[in-house]
Short mmCIF file of C-alpha atoms in Angstrom, two decimals:
data_model
loop_
_atom_site.label_atom_id
_atom_site.label_comp_id
_atom_site.label_asym_id
_atom_site.label_seq_id
_atom_site.Cartn_x
_atom_site.Cartn_y
_atom_site.Cartn_z
CA MET X 1 0.00 0.00 0.00
CA GLY X 2 1.45 3.31 -1.05
CA THR X 3 2.04 6.20 1.29
CA ARG X 4 0.78 9.71 0.90
CA ALA X 5 3.20 12.13 -0.65
CA ARG X 6 4.92 14.50 1.72
CA GLY X 7 6.06 18.07 1.35
CA LYS X 8 8.94 19.20 3.50
CA ILE X 9 10.65 16.59 5.61
CA GLY X 10 8.45 15.61 8.55
CA GLU X 11 5.38 17.42 7.19
CA SER X 12 2.24 15.63 6.01
CA ASN X 13 -0.12 16.79 3.27
CA THR X 14 -3.10 15.17 4.94
CA SER X 15 -6.03 17.39 5.91
CA PHE X 16 -9.42 17.29 7.60
CA ASN X 17 -10.97 16.25 4.28
CA ASP X 18 -8.96 13.02 4.41
CA LEU X 19 -10.82 11.84 7.50
CA PRO X 20 -13.50 9.16 7.06
CA GLU X 21 -16.93 10.78 6.73
CA GLU X 22 -18.14 9.17 9.97
CA MET X 23 -15.21 10.67 11.89
CA ALA X 24 -15.70 14.11 10.32
CA ALA X 25 -19.39 14.04 11.17
CA PHE X 26 -18.61 13.05 14.76
CA ILE X 27 -16.25 16.03 15.12
CA PHE X 28 -18.78 18.42 13.57
CA THR X 29 -21.51 17.40 16.03
CA LYS X 30 -19.37 18.89 18.82
CA LEU X 31 -19.40 22.36 17.28
CA PRO X 32 -21.87 25.12 18.20
CA VAL X 33 -24.51 25.76 15.57
CA LYS X 34 -23.08 29.16 14.57
CA TYR X 35 -19.77 27.49 13.63
CA LEU X 36 -21.56 24.74 11.73
CA ILE X 37 -23.34 27.37 9.64
CA ARG X 38 -20.01 29.03 8.83
CA SER X 39 -18.54 25.65 7.94
CA THR X 40 -21.14 25.10 5.21
CA SER X 41 -19.41 27.86 3.23
CA VAL X 42 -15.98 26.23 3.33
CA SER X 43 -16.57 23.51 0.74
CA LYS X 44 -19.26 21.53 -1.03
CA THR X 45 -18.19 18.46 0.92
CA TRP X 46 -18.73 20.14 4.29
CA TYR X 47 -21.98 21.70 3.09
CA SER X 48 -23.38 18.32 1.99
CA LEU X 49 -22.35 16.67 5.24
CA ILE X 50 -23.85 19.33 7.53
CA ILE X 51 -27.23 19.61 5.78
CA ASN X 52 -27.66 15.83 5.65
CA PRO X 53 -30.76 14.82 7.70
CA ASN X 54 -28.80 12.04 9.39
CA PHE X 55 -26.17 14.53 10.55
CA ILE X 56 -28.83 16.93 11.80
CA SER X 57 -30.37 14.11 13.84
CA SER X 58 -26.95 13.27 15.30
CA GLN X 59 -26.33 16.93 16.14
CA ILE X 60 -29.68 17.09 17.96
CA THR X 61 -28.85 13.95 19.94
CA HIS X 62 -25.51 15.44 20.99
CA SER X 63 -27.09 18.78 21.86
CA LEU X 64 -29.75 17.11 24.02
CA SER X 65 -27.10 15.22 25.99
CA SER X 66 -24.62 18.07 26.37
CA CYS X 67 -26.78 21.18 26.85
CA ASP X 68 -26.61 23.08 30.13
CA GLN X 69 -28.95 21.46 32.66
CA ASN X 70 -29.93 24.87 34.07
CA ALA X 71 -30.64 26.69 30.80
CA VAL X 72 -33.89 28.66 30.59
CA LEU X 73 -35.16 30.46 27.49
CA ILE X 74 -37.13 33.55 28.52
CA ILE X 75 -39.67 34.71 25.93
CA PRO X 76 -41.04 38.27 26.14
CA THR X 77 -44.78 38.82 26.07
CA HIS X 78 -44.66 42.35 24.65
CA LEU X 79 -42.31 42.88 21.72
CA SER X 80 -42.27 46.62 22.34
CA HIS X 81 -40.82 45.92 25.79
CA ARG X 82 -38.16 43.48 24.57
CA ASN X 83 -37.70 42.15 21.03
CA TYR X 84 -35.36 39.29 21.89
CA CYS X 85 -35.36 36.03 23.82
CA THR X 86 -32.68 35.37 26.43
CA LEU X 87 -31.03 32.06 27.28
CA VAL X 88 -30.01 32.28 30.92
CA SER X 89 -28.71 30.03 33.69
CA ALA X 90 -31.29 29.30 36.37
CA GLU X 91 -28.46 28.68 38.83
CA THR X 92 -26.29 31.77 38.38
CA GLY X 93 -28.35 34.16 36.23
CA TYR X 94 -25.53 34.19 33.64
CA VAL X 95 -26.77 35.07 30.15
CA PHE X 96 -25.63 32.43 27.65
CA ASP X 97 -27.07 34.12 24.58
CA LYS X 98 -29.67 36.52 23.23
CA TYR X 99 -31.79 35.81 20.17
CA GLU X 100 -33.37 38.70 18.32
CA ILE X 101 -36.97 37.99 17.30
CA PRO X 102 -36.99 38.48 13.50
CA PHE X 103 -40.74 38.98 13.14
CA THR X 104 -43.55 40.94 14.72
CA THR X 105 -47.16 40.03 15.41
CA LYS X 106 -50.25 42.10 14.66
CA SER X 107 -50.85 42.92 18.34
CA GLY X 108 -47.16 43.15 19.22
CA THR X 109 -47.49 40.28 21.70
CA LEU X 110 -46.14 36.72 21.79
CA LYS X 111 -47.48 33.53 23.30
CA PHE X 112 -45.06 30.63 23.67
CA VAL X 113 -46.55 27.28 22.62
CA ASP X 114 -43.70 24.78 22.95
CA SER X 115 -40.29 23.84 21.60
CA VAL X 116 -39.03 20.56 20.15
CA ASN X 117 -35.38 19.94 19.20
CA GLY X 118 -34.58 23.65 19.01
CA LEU X 119 -37.67 24.55 16.96
CA VAL X 120 -39.83 27.06 18.82
CA CYS X 121 -43.54 27.57 18.16
CA VAL X 122 -45.13 30.91 19.13
CA ASN X 123 -48.24 32.80 18.13
CA ASP X 124 -49.91 36.13 18.69
CA LEU X 125 -51.14 36.27 22.30
CA ARG X 126 -54.43 37.71 21.13
CA SER X 127 -54.94 35.43 18.13
CA SER X 128 -54.08 31.82 17.29
CA ASN X 129 -54.70 32.29 13.56
CA THR X 130 -51.08 33.21 12.83
CA LEU X 131 -48.29 30.88 13.99
CA TYR X 132 -44.52 31.09 13.82
CA LEU X 133 -42.10 28.17 13.69
CA TRP X 134 -38.75 29.64 14.59
CA ASN X 135 -35.19 28.43 15.08
CA PRO X 136 -33.55 31.22 17.13
CA CYS X 137 -30.01 29.91 16.54
CA LEU X 138 -30.43 30.06 12.75
CA ARG X 139 -32.51 33.25 12.71
CA LYS X 140 -34.94 31.39 10.46
CA TYR X 141 -38.69 31.28 10.86
CA LYS X 142 -41.80 30.28 9.01
CA CYS X 143 -45.04 32.22 9.32
CA ILE X 144 -48.16 30.05 9.05
CA GLU X 145 -51.39 31.91 8.37
CA SER X 146 -53.33 29.25 6.50
CA THR X 147 -55.92 26.80 7.83
CA CYS X 148 -58.21 24.01 6.68
CA PHE X 149 -61.21 25.63 8.32
CA SER X 150 -63.62 28.17 6.93
CA ALA X 151 -63.72 31.70 8.27
CA ASP X 152 -67.24 31.26 9.65
CA LEU X 153 -66.36 28.22 11.78
CA PHE X 154 -68.85 27.94 14.67
CA LEU X 155 -70.23 31.35 13.73
CA ASP X 156 -73.83 30.43 14.54
CA SER X 157 -73.12 28.36 17.66
CA GLY X 158 -70.72 30.50 19.66
CA LYS X 159 -67.17 31.79 19.70
CA ARG X 160 -64.03 29.80 19.02
CA SER X 161 -61.43 28.58 21.49
CA SER X 162 -58.22 27.36 19.88
CA VAL X 163 -55.52 25.09 21.28
CA ILE X 164 -52.10 24.85 19.61
CA GLY X 165 -49.44 22.19 20.12
CA LEU X 166 -46.06 21.32 18.60
CA GLY X 167 -44.70 17.81 18.15
CA PHE X 168 -42.46 15.49 16.17
CA HIS X 169 -43.42 12.66 13.80
CA GLU X 170 -40.58 10.19 14.20
CA ARG X 171 -41.13 7.99 11.15
CA THR X 172 -40.96 10.86 8.66
CA ASN X 173 -38.60 13.09 10.66
CA ASP X 174 -41.25 15.80 10.43
CA TYR X 175 -42.24 18.61 12.80
CA ARG X 176 -45.97 19.08 13.13
CA VAL X 177 -48.42 21.53 14.66
CA ILE X 178 -51.88 20.57 15.89
CA ARG X 179 -54.74 23.03 16.18
CA ILE X 180 -57.95 22.09 18.02
CA VAL X 181 -60.82 24.53 17.58
CA SER X 182 -63.73 24.20 20.02
CA CYS X 183 -66.95 26.13 20.37
CA VAL X 184 -67.55 27.97 23.66
CA ASP X 185 -70.41 30.14 24.88
CA ASN X 186 -70.23 33.67 26.27
CA LYS X 187 -69.02 32.31 29.64
CA ASN X 188 -66.17 30.39 27.97
CA VAL X 189 -67.88 27.07 28.72
CA LEU X 190 -67.52 24.36 26.11
CA VAL X 191 -70.57 23.80 23.91
CA SER X 192 -70.60 20.00 24.08
CA LYS X 193 -73.07 19.49 21.24
CA VAL X 194 -70.62 21.01 18.75
CA VAL X 195 -67.78 18.64 17.84
CA PRO X 196 -64.34 20.32 17.91
CA LYS X 197 -62.38 20.58 14.67
CA VAL X 198 -58.80 19.29 14.49
CA GLU X 199 -56.11 20.04 11.90
CA VAL X 200 -52.42 19.15 11.67
CA PHE X 201 -49.70 21.12 9.89
CA SER X 202 -46.68 19.33 8.42
CA LEU X 203 -43.48 21.38 8.16
CA ARG X 204 -42.07 18.91 5.68
CA MET X 205 -45.13 19.04 3.41
CA ASN X 206 -45.87 22.70 4.19
CA GLU X 207 -49.61 22.12 4.45
CA TRP X 208 -52.53 21.61 6.83
CA ARG X 209 -54.89 18.66 6.74
CA GLU X 210 -57.98 18.01 8.81
CA ILE X 211 -58.33 14.98 11.05
CA GLN X 212 -61.76 13.58 10.35
CA ASN X 213 -64.01 12.54 13.25
CA PRO X 214 -61.46 13.09 16.05
CA ILE X 215 -62.19 11.01 19.13
CA GLY X 216 -61.09 12.46 22.44
CA PRO X 217 -61.46 16.23 22.75
CA ARG X 218 -65.26 16.32 22.45
CA LEU X 219 -66.09 17.17 26.06
CA SER X 220 -62.95 18.87 27.26
CA LEU X 221 -60.71 21.86 26.73
CA PHE X 222 -56.94 21.52 26.72
CA LYS X 223 -55.15 23.82 29.16
CA PHE X 224 -51.48 24.16 30.12
CA ARG X 225 -50.05 21.87 27.46
CA LYS X 226 -46.68 20.10 27.31
CA THR X 227 -45.22 17.78 24.68
CA VAL X 228 -43.17 14.84 25.96
CA ASN X 229 -41.75 12.14 23.66
CA SER X 230 -43.97 13.07 20.67
CA ILE X 231 -47.12 13.15 22.81
CA MET X 232 -48.88 16.41 23.65
CA TYR X 233 -50.58 16.42 27.05
CA GLY X 234 -53.05 18.98 28.32
CA LEU X 235 -55.07 19.48 31.48
CA SER X 236 -58.69 19.07 30.53
CA SER X 237 -62.00 20.41 31.74
CA SER X 238 -65.33 21.36 30.24
CA HIS X 239 -64.84 24.78 31.84
CA PRO X 240 -61.46 26.57 31.43
CA GLU X 241 -61.44 28.07 34.95
CA LYS X 242 -62.71 25.11 36.98
CA TYR X 243 -61.27 21.67 37.64
CA SER X 244 -62.45 19.97 40.85
CA ASP X 245 -63.58 16.44 40.03
CA GLU X 246 -63.44 17.11 36.30
CA VAL X 247 -59.68 17.58 36.07
CA GLY X 248 -57.91 15.05 33.92
CA ILE X 249 -55.31 14.84 31.18
CA LEU X 250 -55.95 14.61 27.47
CA SER X 251 -53.21 13.51 25.10
CA PHE X 252 -52.48 13.56 21.39
CA ASP X 253 -49.89 11.21 19.91
CA PHE X 254 -48.18 12.89 16.95
CA ASN X 255 -46.94 9.52 15.66
CA ASN X 256 -50.34 7.87 15.17
CA GLU X 257 -52.57 10.97 15.49
CA VAL X 258 -54.72 9.38 18.18
CA PHE X 259 -56.22 11.14 21.20
CA GLY X 260 -56.11 9.61 24.66
CA GLN X 261 -57.46 10.48 28.08
CA LEU X 262 -56.54 9.64 31.65
CA LYS X 263 -57.82 10.71 35.03
CA LEU X 264 -55.57 12.06 37.73
CA PRO X 265 -55.59 9.82 40.82
CA ASP X 266 -57.16 11.25 43.97
CA ASP X 267 -53.82 11.37 45.80
CA VAL X 268 -52.49 13.64 43.03
CA ARG X 269 -55.55 15.87 42.69
CA TYR X 270 -56.21 16.34 46.39
CA CYS X 271 -52.69 16.24 47.83
CA LEU X 272 -53.04 19.94 48.72
CA GLY X 273 -56.79 20.04 49.19
CA GLU X 274 -59.76 20.64 46.94
CA ILE X 275 -58.83 24.16 45.84
CA ALA X 276 -55.36 23.36 44.50
CA CYS X 277 -54.21 24.46 41.03
CA PHE X 278 -52.32 22.43 38.44
CA ASN X 279 -49.77 22.80 35.67
CA LEU X 280 -48.00 20.32 33.38
CA MET X 281 -44.21 20.10 33.10
CA LYS X 282 -41.46 17.81 31.85
CA PHE X 283 -38.76 16.29 34.03
CA GLU X 284 -36.39 13.35 33.63
CA GLY X 285 -37.95 12.62 30.23
CA SER X 286 -41.44 12.18 31.67
CA LEU X 287 -44.61 14.19 32.17
CA CYS X 288 -45.02 15.94 35.51
CA VAL X 289 -48.01 17.49 37.24
CA CYS X 290 -47.26 20.41 39.53
CA VAL X 291 -49.91 20.87 42.25
CA PHE X 292 -49.72 24.18 44.07
CA ASN X 293 -51.61 26.40 46.46
CA LYS X 294 -51.09 29.97 47.66
CA CYS X 295 -51.40 29.26 51.34
CA VAL X 296 -52.10 26.54 53.89
CA GLY X 297 -53.65 26.88 57.32
CA GLY X 298 -54.15 30.60 56.90
CA ASP X 299 -50.42 31.30 56.73
CA ILE X 300 -50.03 33.52 53.66
CA ASN X 301 -46.23 33.22 53.82
CA THR X 302 -46.09 29.51 53.06
CA HIS X 303 -46.55 28.19 49.56
CA PRO X 304 -46.58 24.40 49.08
CA PHE X 305 -45.72 22.72 45.78
CA CYS X 306 -46.06 19.02 44.99
CA ILE X 307 -44.62 17.67 41.77
CA TRP X 308 -45.74 14.23 40.61
CA LEU X 309 -43.86 12.24 37.97
CA MET X 310 -45.82 10.02 35.59
CA ARG X 311 -44.43 6.70 34.39
CA ASN X 312 -45.89 4.65 31.55
CA GLU X 313 -44.58 1.09 31.47
CA ASP X 314 -46.25 -1.17 28.91
CA GLY X 315 -49.43 0.87 29.10
CA ILE X 316 -49.56 0.83 32.91
CA ILE X 317 -49.48 4.39 34.27
CA SER X 318 -48.17 5.18 37.74
CA TRP X 319 -47.51 8.41 39.64
CA THR X 320 -44.65 9.16 42.04
CA LYS X 321 -44.34 12.25 44.22
CA ARG X 322 -40.97 13.60 43.06
CA PHE X 323 -40.87 16.87 45.04
CA ASN X 324 -42.85 18.10 48.03
CA VAL X 325 -41.65 21.54 49.14
CA VAL X 326 -42.84 24.70 50.84
CA LEU X 327 -41.40 27.98 49.56
CA ASP X 328 -41.45 31.44 51.11
CA GLN X 329 -42.03 32.98 47.69
CA PHE X 330 -45.01 32.38 45.45
CA GLY X 331 -45.34 32.59 41.73
CA PHE X 332 -47.00 30.77 38.91
CA PRO X 333 -44.92 27.60 38.34
CA CYS X 334 -43.97 27.41 34.67
CA GLN X 335 -41.42 24.66 34.10
CA LEU X 336 -38.65 22.57 35.65
CA THR X 337 -35.09 22.73 34.41
CA LYS X 338 -33.28 19.47 33.70
CA SER X 339 -31.38 19.94 36.98
CA GLY X 340 -34.61 20.29 38.99
CA ALA X 341 -35.00 24.04 39.46
CA LEU X 342 -38.57 25.33 39.46
CA ILE X 343 -39.02 28.36 37.22
CA MET X 344 -41.83 30.69 38.28
CA ILE X 345 -43.34 34.01 37.32
CA SER X 346 -43.78 36.07 40.47
CA LEU X 347 -47.37 37.00 41.31
CA THR X 348 -47.45 40.24 43.23
CA ASN X 349 -49.67 43.28 43.47
CA SER X 350 -47.14 45.15 41.36
CA PRO X 351 -47.60 45.50 37.58
CA VAL X 352 -44.04 44.19 37.26
CA ARG X 353 -43.68 40.41 37.07
CA SER X 354 -40.28 38.76 37.54
CA VAL X 355 -38.81 35.40 36.57
CA ILE X 356 -37.68 33.43 39.63
CA SER X 357 -35.68 30.21 39.86
CA CYS X 358 -36.13 28.00 42.94
CA ASN X 359 -33.71 25.19 43.71
CA LEU X 360 -35.94 22.38 44.98
CA LYS X 361 -33.05 20.72 46.82
CA ASN X 362 -31.91 23.58 49.04
CA LEU X 363 -35.09 25.71 48.60
CA GLN X 364 -33.05 28.77 47.63
CA CYS X 365 -34.77 31.17 45.22
CA LYS X 366 -32.95 33.38 42.76
CA TYR X 367 -34.24 36.42 40.93
CA LEU X 368 -33.12 36.08 37.32
CA GLY X 369 -33.32 39.80 36.60
CA PHE X 370 -35.96 39.82 33.88
CA ASP X 371 -38.99 41.98 34.55
CA ASN X 372 -42.10 42.18 32.40
CA SER X 373 -44.53 45.05 32.80
CA LEU X 374 -47.76 43.33 31.99
CA ASP X 375 -51.47 43.83 31.93
CA PHE X 376 -53.03 41.80 34.78
CA LYS X 377 -55.63 40.53 32.30
CA ILE X 378 -52.87 38.72 30.42
CA LYS X 379 -52.20 35.30 31.92
CA LEU X 380 -48.60 34.17 32.26
CA PRO X 381 -48.34 30.38 32.23
CA ALA X 382 -45.96 30.23 29.29
CA THR X 383 -43.16 32.77 29.17
CA VAL X 384 -40.23 30.40 29.73
CA ASP X 385 -38.91 27.23 28.12
CA THR X 386 -36.52 24.76 29.74
CA SER X 387 -36.37 22.35 26.77
CA PHE X 388 -34.61 24.63 24.28
CA ILE X 389 -31.42 23.39 22.59
CA GLU X 390 -29.24 24.49 19.69
CA SER X 391 -30.09 22.68 16.48
CA LEU X 392 -30.03 22.86 12.68
CA VAL X 393 -33.75 22.24 12.23
CA MET X 394 -35.02 24.33 9.28
CA HIS X 395 -31.54 24.77 7.84
CA ALA X 396 -30.76 23.58 4.33
CA GLY X 397 -28.76 26.51 3.05
CA GLY X 398 -30.30 29.84 2.07
CA ASP X 399 -33.97 30.07 2.95
CA ILE X 400 -34.94 26.54 1.91
CA LEU X 401 -36.71 24.45 4.53
CA LEU X 402 -35.17 21.08 5.28
CA GLU X 403 -36.81 18.27 3.37
CA THR X 404 -36.04 14.64 4.12
CA PRO X 405 -36.52 11.70 1.74
#
């Protein structure tokens, strides 16, 4: 076997391009996204490797395993107040990065829906008709204004209530958005005689399609949604402001497009009494239910939080109390970081709301330094994301959306 020619004595003419493709791809997965984008301009070989769907999947896998366990993406509600998102450490408050928001909504407000593999879904806080799929690291976004439904949907029966969710279809490597449109009366109570409409948007196909005769969301409204392992979960009730005995969890599997439903056990629902509130989160790769109350025993300075972890083993669902803490600060619990910090939006009598991180191990709370001056009529369950990672989703060079075979 011949040897490679050499230049000066002791010098080799070998280069990075001489590495086996598998080795080159492995090295590239370690690079931050901004350097990967620059690398696509170096050569056609590097460009082809980096935009390959298999490489993008490998980069996502590496990013999921190596991302900072305390990272929190803070999304502004009013674009006039702040037109960028901030990636910050829940432990130290250190700002990792800032991502300018490259679009604006009609009302100038944003509502965070969810994120999957670095792809963020947001919509106008005052309207769910216009959606944005956005990769902050790439500064690329797609505005979705279309729908399968007619403009006069439910016009004669009542007003519309829309639910949006983001998920991943594993078999086709496709990111999808679900929209469930229900009919509610003037008191925001579900009109049960009117069957909700369901449509799914495919990023890969760039189109909506309606799911005919959906079984599942007929008698309930989704609230406080979270996608875990390609399944969107949502607290359900026939009335958006009341739970009591009605509270349960609806689900939508993006892989088979089937709805499911399960009831919360009594020890989960009533662990803090009958007037407790709920929110859905993700922790340790599983769905969590956070049960919280403002006060116990008349002591307004104590704020208990119970976090239950759901396990699904061969179709058998079980619940384990993962955290049971009492904090001296109260806020609306938004999400858990991968390290177990509870991220909350402070609820005070001031028009300024702050993002707070609470370490559930030592019960220390940290003010992250991000204030939002907000209208009290605007609810704040979704202004932070603890699942965000750097990825190449939506990148295929130029402005072309990634298409996989």
